[in-house]
Structure formats: C-alpha cells, structure tokens
C-alpha cells in the first residue's frame, strides 16, 4: 500500500471509529446474531435477532407441543395478525387498527389492487403501475387488471402526474426503487393521485423499517409490504396490508377467506365481512413464522424511525465518500441519488464486472448482492451496521476492483 493509500485508509478508519463511538444506535447490534462478515444485504433478508430462536422453541414445545389447539385462544394465536399489525403500524406512520399481517406481499398486492379498483367509480377503468417496479408487482397488477376489466398503464413514477386523469382508478407505486435505492415522493404523488380522483397504493418493502413513511399523515389509501428485510422477520415471514380507516367499511377483498368473516366459526355458506382491517385476512395464519416475526419486532422497542433514518443517511453518505476515495474513477458509478430526499437506505453502484466482483467480495467477508447485468447493491440496516463496516466494505471493494 502506498503512503497516500495508507494515509487515506487511516483517515477514513479513524473517522469511522469516531462515528461509531458517537452512534446512539450502536448498542442495538448486540441484539442480532452476527459474525465478522460485513452484512449489507439486509435489504433482502435481515439478520436474525438473537432472542428469536428461544421464542420459537417456546412456541414449538409449549404452545404447540403442550397446549396444542388451546393456543389459538390461550396463547393469542387467533389475534396475532392484528396484534402484530399494530406493532408494525408505528414504523410506517399508521394508527392502530389499520394493518393486518398475513400472506405474501404478492398476495397482498392482488388484494389491494382489486379492492382499489372496486373502491373507484365505474367510469374509472385504468390502473397505473410503476414500470420500474419489482417484477411481481407488475405481474400481479397485470393479472388484476385483466380480471377486473381495467386497462393497465405502466409509467415511471416521474410520469405519474402527467398520466393521471378521469379514467384513473388506482395507482400502484414503490416507495423505494429496489434496483437503485431511489426514494420516490410518497406525499406528492399521493396528493396528485387524489387530486385526479384515484386510489393510491404503495409498496413499502424497501422503506418500512428504514425511513419514515407517514401513511396516515399523507393520506395513503392502501399499502403493502414484506417483513423480512429491514423488519428482520425471517425468510418468508408474512407480509402485511394497510387499509386506511376511511376505506375499511367499503374494502371489498377479492379473497374473502373464512378468517375475515364477521363470524368465522359460524361456518355459514354466505360471506359477511368482518369490521376493520380484519377484512384483509384470508386463511389460517402461519403461526410459526408469524410469532417469529412478532418476537423480531422487539428489537424496535425504544427506537424511533427518525433516529434510524438519520443514521441511514449518515451511513450512506459515508459509504459514498469512501467509494469516491478508495475506488478508481469510473469503475463503480453510484446510481443511487445523492440528495437525501431521493435516497432510501441502500446504495447501488454500476460496475462492469458486477457478478464476479460481488462473488469476490462475498469470499472476502463482505456480503451485498447484485441486480443483473451490472448493478452492485449494498443495503444499510442502521440497527446493526456500523461505520467501520462501511469503511471496510469500500476499502475491500476498491482492492477488488483495482485488481480487475
């Protein structure tokens, strides 16, 4: 290492140490199962909270093993979807009683899009969908449009205001772009959709647990999200659907399962929907993964989303600075916006040799991921990622890229 490189490394490492020492969230790291690997893939799968295995063991041995069917009542299994929804609610800026947990994000997208088309007036026959969205949102929305007789209009978020009109029934958008980490204008776009008379649906998979969302504050109609990314619920943990209180009486789910019935144990042939967000339920809750998620949410006790956002921006700012100082110019170009108002909690770099570069990073103890053909993604989970981690990732990335 040259003297200049050594000096640069010492400077950034010292900065990282000082930032970690002043970090009010630093003590949260010990709540997770982590090793010497730098884990920057929490935007795909969050790390395991250390106390969850014991909770799952209790569910298996006592609640299922000993109490068995009694646990639906005695252990609170039956009410878990609403109870856990109320724990997620503050993390996305929602009052209690508007979120129910269950099913996958894809299933909840289907519920939300069809229900939104039913909430809209009959003359509105267009559904706008984010053309840059995660593929499943597009697939599901296209199918929902065919089933409901609506036209599908793919648009980028920037094109939404110009595409809105008297035929707009609903608009499905991602809060944060999964490839680039770009944060879209939820307040402004929601207001534009409402001004045109449409229903605004937001996918929160890459924002919930990473930054303030403000569902109630900004008048969002419907929202969906997963729980295995920044909420650390575990692989395949159940997703959730938000139904604003003002829409709950008219919310008409296309999947009217027995657990969303007003009298689920009446076993009547006719369907009568329950009151409130419970209408978003479908079938029997997946209790093991649901209760693991509930335990995982304990790591949020005493943490404000605003503090998480402040650290997220500081981490990503520092990472961009380290990348600029460690990497040869032009070898890994940021595609994530620099402006805080346009940035989620990940940084994406366009790199010509993205796939072999990421493979080598992982071999050297730095875990991110990639989006083909040429995007390296690094997700920053403020509850357990530190500034020394950030400096190490950029330094190792610089070494890997320089050798190629």
Short mmCIF file of C-alpha atoms in Angstrom, two decimals:
data_model
loop_
_atom_site.label_atom_id
_atom_site.label_comp_id
_atom_site.label_asym_id
_atom_site.label_seq_id
_atom_site.Cartn_x
_atom_site.Cartn_y
_atom_site.Cartn_z
CA UNK A 1 0.00 0.00 0.00
CA UNK A 2 1.38 3.38 -0.94
CA UNK A 3 1.87 6.10 1.61
CA UNK A 4 -1.05 8.02 0.11
CA UNK A 5 -3.29 4.95 0.21
CA UNK A 6 -2.21 4.16 3.77
CA UNK A 7 -2.91 7.71 4.89
CA UNK A 8 -6.31 7.67 3.21
CA UNK A 9 -7.19 4.37 4.89
CA UNK A 10 -6.06 5.57 8.32
CA UNK A 11 -8.04 8.77 7.95
CA UNK A 12 -11.27 7.04 6.97
CA UNK A 13 -10.84 4.32 9.59
CA UNK A 14 -10.35 6.97 12.29
CA UNK A 15 -13.45 8.80 11.09
CA UNK A 16 -15.42 5.57 11.20
CA UNK A 17 -14.29 4.82 14.75
CA UNK A 18 -15.35 8.28 15.91
CA UNK A 19 -18.74 7.97 14.24
CA UNK A 20 -19.32 4.56 15.80
CA UNK A 21 -18.38 5.89 19.23
CA UNK A 22 -20.99 8.66 18.89
CA UNK A 23 -23.71 6.42 17.41
CA UNK A 24 -26.83 6.29 19.67
CA UNK A 25 -27.95 3.07 17.97
CA UNK A 26 -24.62 1.25 18.30
CA UNK A 27 -25.79 -0.91 21.21
CA UNK A 28 -28.56 -2.43 19.03
CA UNK A 29 -26.00 -4.51 17.17
CA UNK A 30 -25.61 -6.88 20.09
CA UNK A 31 -29.28 -7.86 19.76
CA UNK A 32 -28.52 -9.68 16.48
CA UNK A 33 -26.69 -12.87 15.52
CA UNK A 34 -23.71 -11.54 13.57
CA UNK A 35 -20.12 -12.56 12.92
CA UNK A 36 -17.05 -10.98 11.35
CA UNK A 37 -18.76 -10.76 7.97
CA UNK A 38 -19.98 -7.31 6.99
CA UNK A 39 -23.60 -7.91 6.14
CA UNK A 40 -25.02 -5.35 3.71
CA UNK A 41 -27.86 -7.46 2.35
CA UNK A 42 -30.46 -6.63 4.97
CA UNK A 43 -32.48 -5.03 2.19
CA UNK A 44 -33.11 -8.61 1.02
CA UNK A 45 -33.02 -10.58 4.28
CA UNK A 46 -32.49 -9.00 7.66
CA UNK A 47 -30.21 -10.55 10.27
CA UNK A 48 -31.58 -12.84 12.98
CA UNK A 49 -32.44 -11.15 16.29
CA UNK A 50 -30.65 -13.21 18.94
CA UNK A 51 -33.67 -13.90 21.15
CA UNK A 52 -35.92 -15.27 18.40
CA UNK A 53 -34.75 -18.92 18.50
CA UNK A 54 -35.73 -19.21 22.15
CA UNK A 55 -39.15 -17.72 21.42
CA UNK A 56 -39.72 -20.10 18.51
CA UNK A 57 -38.64 -23.01 20.72
CA UNK A 58 -41.23 -21.93 23.28
CA UNK A 59 -43.92 -21.82 20.61
CA UNK A 60 -42.95 -25.29 19.42
CA UNK A 61 -42.58 -27.03 22.75
CA UNK A 62 -45.16 -25.34 24.97
CA UNK A 63 -47.74 -23.60 22.81
CA UNK A 64 -47.92 -26.28 20.12
CA UNK A 65 -46.41 -29.26 21.98
CA UNK A 66 -48.31 -28.92 25.26
CA UNK A 67 -51.29 -26.62 24.77
CA UNK A 68 -51.93 -27.66 21.18
CA UNK A 69 -55.27 -26.33 19.90
CA UNK A 70 -55.84 -24.40 23.13
CA UNK A 71 -53.15 -21.97 21.99
CA UNK A 72 -55.49 -20.38 19.46
CA UNK A 73 -57.13 -18.76 22.47
CA UNK A 74 -54.75 -19.15 25.41
CA UNK A 75 -51.59 -18.15 23.55
CA UNK A 76 -53.25 -15.49 21.42
CA UNK A 77 -52.67 -17.20 18.09
CA UNK A 78 -56.02 -16.16 16.65
CA UNK A 79 -55.47 -12.42 17.13
CA UNK A 80 -51.80 -12.44 16.06
CA UNK A 81 -52.41 -10.91 12.58
CA UNK A 82 -54.00 -7.77 14.03
CA UNK A 83 -51.78 -7.62 17.12
CA UNK A 84 -48.58 -7.77 15.07
CA UNK A 85 -50.08 -5.33 12.58
CA UNK A 86 -50.46 -2.84 15.41
CA UNK A 87 -46.76 -3.29 16.27
CA UNK A 88 -45.74 -2.56 12.69
CA UNK A 89 -48.07 0.44 12.46
CA UNK A 90 -45.82 2.99 14.25
CA UNK A 91 -42.92 2.03 11.98
CA UNK A 92 -44.89 3.12 8.91
CA UNK A 93 -46.77 6.03 10.47
CA UNK A 94 -50.15 4.41 10.96
CA UNK A 95 -52.58 4.39 13.86
CA UNK A 96 -53.67 1.07 15.32
CA UNK A 97 -56.40 -0.97 13.66
CA UNK A 98 -55.33 -0.40 10.05
CA UNK A 99 -52.74 -3.12 9.41
CA UNK A 100 -53.21 -6.86 9.34
CA UNK A 101 -50.35 -9.33 8.89
CA UNK A 102 -50.54 -12.41 6.71
CA UNK A 103 -49.90 -13.93 3.28
CA UNK A 104 -47.11 -12.77 0.97
CA UNK A 105 -46.51 -9.34 -0.50
CA UNK A 106 -47.67 -10.66 -3.87
CA UNK A 107 -50.99 -11.85 -2.46
CA UNK A 108 -51.48 -8.55 -0.65
CA UNK A 109 -50.72 -6.59 -3.83
CA UNK A 110 -53.51 -8.54 -5.52
CA UNK A 111 -55.93 -7.79 -2.68
CA UNK A 112 -55.02 -4.10 -2.70
CA UNK A 113 -55.20 -3.55 -6.46
CA UNK A 114 -58.52 -5.35 -6.92
CA UNK A 115 -60.03 -3.73 -3.83
CA UNK A 116 -58.87 -0.31 -5.06
CA UNK A 117 -60.50 -0.87 -8.45
CA UNK A 118 -63.72 -1.71 -6.63
CA UNK A 119 -63.47 1.41 -4.47
CA UNK A 120 -63.18 3.60 -7.58
CA UNK A 121 -66.24 4.75 -9.52
CA UNK A 122 -67.35 2.67 -12.53
CA UNK A 123 -66.19 5.11 -15.19
CA UNK A 124 -62.62 4.79 -13.97
CA UNK A 125 -61.09 1.91 -15.89
CA UNK A 126 -57.32 2.44 -15.79
CA UNK A 127 -54.78 1.11 -13.31
CA UNK A 128 -51.39 2.82 -13.34
CA UNK A 129 -48.42 0.72 -12.25
CA UNK A 130 -44.80 1.65 -11.65
CA UNK A 131 -43.00 0.49 -14.79
CA UNK A 132 -39.75 0.19 -12.80
CA UNK A 133 -41.37 -1.87 -10.06
CA UNK A 134 -40.22 -5.17 -8.63
CA UNK A 135 -41.46 -7.68 -11.24
CA UNK A 136 -44.10 -9.41 -9.11
CA UNK A 137 -45.99 -6.14 -8.60
CA UNK A 138 -46.22 -5.76 -12.36
CA UNK A 139 -47.24 -9.37 -12.92
CA UNK A 140 -49.94 -9.26 -10.25
CA UNK A 141 -51.29 -5.90 -11.36
CA UNK A 142 -51.49 -7.01 -14.98
CA UNK A 143 -53.49 -10.07 -13.94
CA UNK A 144 -55.73 -8.00 -11.65
CA UNK A 145 -56.40 -5.57 -14.50
CA UNK A 146 -57.43 -8.40 -16.83
CA UNK A 147 -59.71 -9.90 -14.19
CA UNK A 148 -61.44 -6.60 -13.41
CA UNK A 149 -61.70 -5.36 -16.99
CA UNK A 150 -59.34 -2.45 -16.41
CA UNK A 151 -56.59 -1.20 -18.70
CA UNK A 152 -53.05 -1.37 -17.39
CA UNK A 153 -50.89 1.74 -17.85
CA UNK A 154 -47.19 1.22 -16.99
CA UNK A 155 -45.48 4.52 -16.15
CA UNK A 156 -42.39 5.60 -14.28
CA UNK A 157 -43.06 7.45 -11.01
CA UNK A 158 -41.92 10.68 -12.66
CA UNK A 159 -44.53 10.19 -15.38
CA UNK A 160 -47.43 9.58 -12.99
CA UNK A 161 -48.71 13.19 -12.71
CA UNK A 162 -48.97 13.50 -16.49
CA UNK A 163 -50.68 10.12 -16.86
CA UNK A 164 -53.43 10.74 -14.30
CA UNK A 165 -56.90 11.60 -15.48
CA UNK A 166 -60.64 10.95 -15.19
CA UNK A 167 -60.14 7.28 -16.09
CA UNK A 168 -57.61 6.61 -13.32
CA UNK A 169 -58.95 4.11 -10.81
CA UNK A 170 -55.80 3.21 -8.87
CA UNK A 171 -52.03 3.73 -8.90
CA UNK A 172 -49.51 1.23 -7.51
CA UNK A 173 -46.06 2.62 -6.76
CA UNK A 174 -42.91 1.53 -4.94
CA UNK A 175 -41.73 3.84 -2.19
CA UNK A 176 -38.09 2.91 -2.86
CA UNK A 177 -36.81 1.51 -6.14
CA UNK A 178 -35.38 -1.94 -5.47
CA UNK A 179 -32.58 -1.59 -8.03
CA UNK A 180 -31.29 1.92 -7.49
CA UNK A 181 -32.43 2.78 -3.98
CA UNK A 182 -34.20 5.91 -5.27
CA UNK A 183 -36.81 7.20 -2.79
CA UNK A 184 -39.96 8.36 -4.53
CA UNK A 185 -42.15 11.26 -3.42
CA UNK A 186 -44.91 9.49 -1.50
CA UNK A 187 -46.58 12.68 -0.19
CA UNK A 188 -46.54 14.49 -3.55
CA UNK A 189 -47.58 11.53 -5.68
CA UNK A 190 -50.33 10.51 -3.27
CA UNK A 191 -51.70 14.06 -3.39
CA UNK A 192 -51.57 14.03 -7.20
CA UNK A 193 -53.45 10.71 -7.36
CA UNK A 194 -56.12 12.04 -5.01
CA UNK A 195 -56.46 15.27 -6.97
CA UNK A 196 -57.23 13.14 -10.02
CA UNK A 197 -59.79 11.10 -8.05
CA UNK A 198 -57.77 7.88 -7.88
CA UNK A 199 -56.74 5.47 -5.12
CA UNK A 200 -53.06 5.46 -4.08
CA UNK A 201 -51.42 2.13 -3.26
CA UNK A 202 -47.82 1.98 -2.05
CA UNK A 203 -45.39 -0.93 -1.84
CA UNK A 204 -43.24 -0.36 1.26
CA UNK A 205 -40.94 -3.37 1.01
CA UNK A 206 -37.77 -1.26 0.77
CA UNK A 207 -38.78 1.57 3.08
CA UNK A 208 -40.55 0.12 6.13
CA UNK A 209 -38.04 0.00 8.97
CA UNK A 210 -35.53 2.16 7.12
CA UNK A 211 -37.17 5.58 6.95
CA UNK A 212 -40.35 7.45 7.95
CA UNK A 213 -43.32 6.59 5.73
CA UNK A 214 -46.23 8.58 7.16
CA UNK A 215 -49.16 6.56 5.82
CA UNK A 216 -51.78 8.37 7.88
CA UNK A 217 -50.14 11.78 7.64
CA UNK A 218 -50.03 11.70 3.86
CA UNK A 219 -53.45 10.15 3.31
CA UNK A 220 -52.32 6.91 1.68
CA UNK A 221 -55.29 4.69 0.82
CA UNK A 222 -53.77 1.21 0.76
CA UNK A 223 -50.26 -0.13 1.29
CA UNK A 224 -48.47 -3.46 1.35
CA UNK A 225 -45.06 -4.59 2.50
CA UNK A 226 -42.87 -7.50 3.47
CA UNK A 227 -41.31 -8.06 6.89
CA UNK A 228 -38.12 -9.96 6.14
CA UNK A 229 -35.97 -7.02 5.05
CA UNK A 230 -35.47 -4.09 7.44
CA UNK A 231 -38.02 -5.54 9.90
CA UNK A 232 -35.87 -8.69 10.30
CA UNK A 233 -38.82 -11.08 10.46
CA UNK A 234 -37.03 -14.05 8.88
CA UNK A 235 -37.05 -15.74 5.47
CA UNK A 236 -40.55 -15.78 4.04
CA UNK A 237 -42.04 -14.07 7.09
CA UNK A 238 -45.62 -12.92 6.48
CA UNK A 239 -46.34 -9.64 4.76
CA UNK A 240 -48.98 -7.04 5.69
CA UNK A 241 -51.66 -4.89 4.19
CA UNK A 242 -52.69 -1.41 5.34
CA UNK A 243 -56.27 -0.30 4.81
CA UNK A 244 -56.89 3.32 5.79
CA UNK A 245 -59.70 3.55 8.32
CA UNK A 246 -61.84 5.67 5.99
CA UNK A 247 -61.89 2.83 3.43
CA UNK A 248 -62.44 -0.12 5.73
CA UNK A 249 -66.24 -0.22 5.54
CA UNK A 250 -66.08 -0.35 1.73
CA UNK A 251 -62.96 -2.51 1.40
CA UNK A 252 -64.04 -5.45 -0.78
CA UNK A 253 -61.32 -8.10 -0.77
CA UNK A 254 -61.09 -10.36 -3.79
CA UNK A 255 -60.04 -13.16 -1.41
CA UNK A 256 -62.85 -13.38 1.16
CA UNK A 257 -61.48 -16.18 3.31
CA UNK A 258 -63.05 -17.62 6.39
CA UNK A 259 -60.82 -15.77 8.86
CA UNK A 260 -62.03 -12.42 7.52
CA UNK A 261 -65.67 -13.39 8.07
CA UNK A 262 -67.68 -11.47 10.67
CA UNK A 263 -68.45 -14.82 12.34
CA UNK A 264 -65.64 -17.14 11.24
CA UNK A 265 -66.77 -20.04 13.39
CA UNK A 266 -70.38 -19.75 12.34
CA UNK A 267 -69.43 -21.66 9.19
CA UNK A 268 -72.27 -20.12 7.22
CA UNK A 269 -72.34 -20.51 3.41
CA UNK A 270 -72.75 -16.77 2.80
CA UNK A 271 -69.85 -14.37 3.31
CA UNK A 272 -70.24 -11.39 5.64
CA UNK A 273 -67.04 -9.35 6.04
CA UNK A 274 -65.67 -8.51 9.46
CA UNK A 275 -65.23 -4.91 10.52
CA UNK A 276 -61.94 -3.08 10.14
CA UNK A 277 -58.61 -4.21 8.71
CA UNK A 278 -59.51 -7.80 9.59
CA UNK A 279 -61.08 -7.84 6.13
CA UNK A 280 -57.55 -8.19 4.81
CA UNK A 281 -57.23 -11.68 6.33
CA UNK A 282 -57.81 -14.77 4.20
CA UNK A 283 -56.97 -18.19 5.65
CA UNK A 284 -55.45 -19.73 8.75
CA UNK A 285 -52.43 -17.68 9.90
CA UNK A 286 -48.97 -19.22 9.52
CA UNK A 287 -48.33 -19.15 13.23
CA UNK A 288 -44.70 -20.29 13.46
CA UNK A 289 -43.34 -17.61 11.12
CA UNK A 290 -45.82 -15.04 12.39
CA UNK A 291 -44.75 -15.42 16.02
CA UNK A 292 -41.08 -15.37 14.99
CA UNK A 293 -41.82 -12.04 13.33
CA UNK A 294 -43.57 -10.77 16.44
CA UNK A 295 -40.51 -11.60 18.54
CA UNK A 296 -38.22 -9.98 15.98
CA UNK A 297 -40.05 -6.69 16.35
CA UNK A 298 -38.79 -6.48 19.95
CA UNK A 299 -35.53 -5.00 18.62
CA UNK A 300 -37.52 -1.87 17.76
CA UNK A 301 -38.56 -1.22 21.36
CA UNK A 302 -37.36 2.25 22.30
CA UNK A 303 -36.14 3.09 18.79
CA UNK A 304 -37.56 5.91 16.71
CA UNK A 305 -37.78 5.66 12.93
CA UNK A 306 -36.37 9.20 12.78
CA UNK A 307 -33.19 8.05 14.55
CA UNK A 308 -32.91 5.15 12.15
CA UNK A 309 -33.30 7.49 9.18
CA UNK A 310 -30.64 9.86 10.50
CA UNK A 311 -28.15 7.01 10.85
CA UNK A 312 -29.12 5.55 7.47
CA UNK A 313 -28.32 8.81 5.72
CA UNK A 314 -25.06 9.16 7.65
CA UNK A 315 -24.04 5.59 6.72
CA UNK A 316 -24.84 6.02 3.05
CA UNK A 317 -23.17 9.45 2.92
CA UNK A 318 -20.03 7.95 4.44
CA UNK A 319 -20.13 5.00 2.06
CA UNK A 320 -20.37 7.25 -0.98
CA UNK A 321 -17.43 9.26 0.35
CA UNK A 322 -15.36 6.12 0.95
CA UNK A 323 -16.19 4.76 -2.50
CA UNK A 324 -15.08 8.02 -4.10
CA UNK A 325 -11.78 7.90 -2.21
CA UNK A 326 -10.97 4.18 -2.49
CA UNK A 327 -12.12 3.25 -5.99
CA UNK A 328 -10.52 4.15 -9.32
CA UNK A 329 -12.63 6.78 -11.04
CA UNK A 330 -15.35 5.38 -13.27
CA UNK A 331 -15.06 1.75 -12.13
CA UNK A 332 -18.12 1.73 -9.86
CA UNK A 333 -20.50 4.59 -10.50
CA UNK A 334 -23.29 5.38 -8.00
CA UNK A 335 -26.78 5.21 -9.47
CA UNK A 336 -28.43 5.99 -6.15
CA UNK A 337 -29.33 9.68 -5.82
CA UNK A 338 -27.05 11.85 -3.71
CA UNK A 339 -29.92 14.03 -2.44
CA UNK A 340 -31.23 12.82 0.90
CA UNK A 341 -34.83 13.40 -0.13
CA UNK A 342 -34.36 10.96 -3.02
CA UNK A 343 -32.37 8.21 -1.28
CA UNK A 344 -33.59 5.12 0.54
CA UNK A 345 -31.29 3.00 2.71
CA UNK A 346 -29.26 1.30 0.02
CA UNK A 347 -26.56 2.35 -2.41
CA UNK A 348 -26.36 0.86 -5.88
CA UNK A 349 -23.19 1.05 -7.95
CA UNK A 350 -22.99 0.35 -11.65
CA UNK A 351 -19.96 -1.87 -12.22
CA UNK A 352 -18.97 -3.55 -15.48
CA UNK A 353 -17.91 -6.81 -13.77
CA UNK A 354 -20.66 -6.77 -11.16
CA UNK A 355 -21.19 -10.52 -10.83
CA UNK A 356 -17.55 -11.63 -10.36
CA UNK A 357 -16.86 -8.57 -8.22
CA UNK A 358 -19.70 -9.45 -5.85
CA UNK A 359 -18.57 -13.08 -5.73
CA UNK A 360 -15.09 -11.97 -4.68
CA UNK A 361 -16.47 -9.55 -2.11
CA UNK A 362 -18.51 -12.34 -0.53
CA UNK A 363 -15.43 -14.58 -0.48
CA UNK A 364 -13.65 -11.81 1.43
CA UNK A 365 -16.37 -11.42 4.04
CA UNK A 366 -18.39 -8.59 2.52
CA UNK A 367 -21.96 -9.58 1.66
CA UNK A 368 -24.04 -7.45 -0.65
CA UNK A 369 -25.92 -8.55 -3.74
CA UNK A 370 -26.37 -7.64 -7.39
CA UNK A 371 -29.02 -6.97 -9.96
CA UNK A 372 -28.05 -8.14 -13.41
CA UNK A 373 -26.41 -7.15 -15.53
CA UNK A 374 -24.21 -4.59 -13.82
CA UNK A 375 -25.56 -3.26 -10.51
CA UNK A 376 -23.96 -3.92 -7.12
CA UNK A 377 -26.43 -3.35 -4.26
CA UNK A 378 -25.48 -2.58 -0.68
CA UNK A 379 -28.25 -2.32 1.90
CA UNK A 380 -27.63 -0.42 5.15
CA UNK A 381 -29.63 -1.62 8.15
CA UNK A 382 -28.97 1.02 10.82
CA UNK A 383 -29.82 -1.24 13.75
CA UNK A 384 -26.74 -3.38 13.19
CA UNK A 385 -24.49 -1.83 10.53
CA UNK A 386 -21.73 0.45 11.77
CA UNK A 387 -19.42 2.99 10.19
CA UNK A 388 -16.37 0.73 10.49
CA UNK A 389 -18.33 -1.80 8.44
CA UNK A 390 -18.89 0.86 5.79
CA UNK A 391 -15.21 1.79 5.58
CA UNK A 392 -14.21 -1.88 5.31
CA UNK A 393 -16.67 -2.58 2.50
CA UNK A 394 -15.47 0.37 0.42
CA UNK A 395 -11.81 -0.48 1.04
CA UNK A 396 -12.23 -4.14 0.05
CA UNK A 397 -14.32 -3.13 -2.96
CA UNK A 398 -11.59 -0.75 -4.03
CA UNK A 399 -8.99 -3.51 -3.78
CA UNK A 400 -11.12 -5.96 -5.75
CA UNK A 401 -11.96 -3.51 -8.50
CA UNK A 402 -8.41 -2.19 -8.81
CA UNK A 403 -7.09 -5.71 -9.43
CA UNK A 404 -9.59 -6.31 -12.21
#
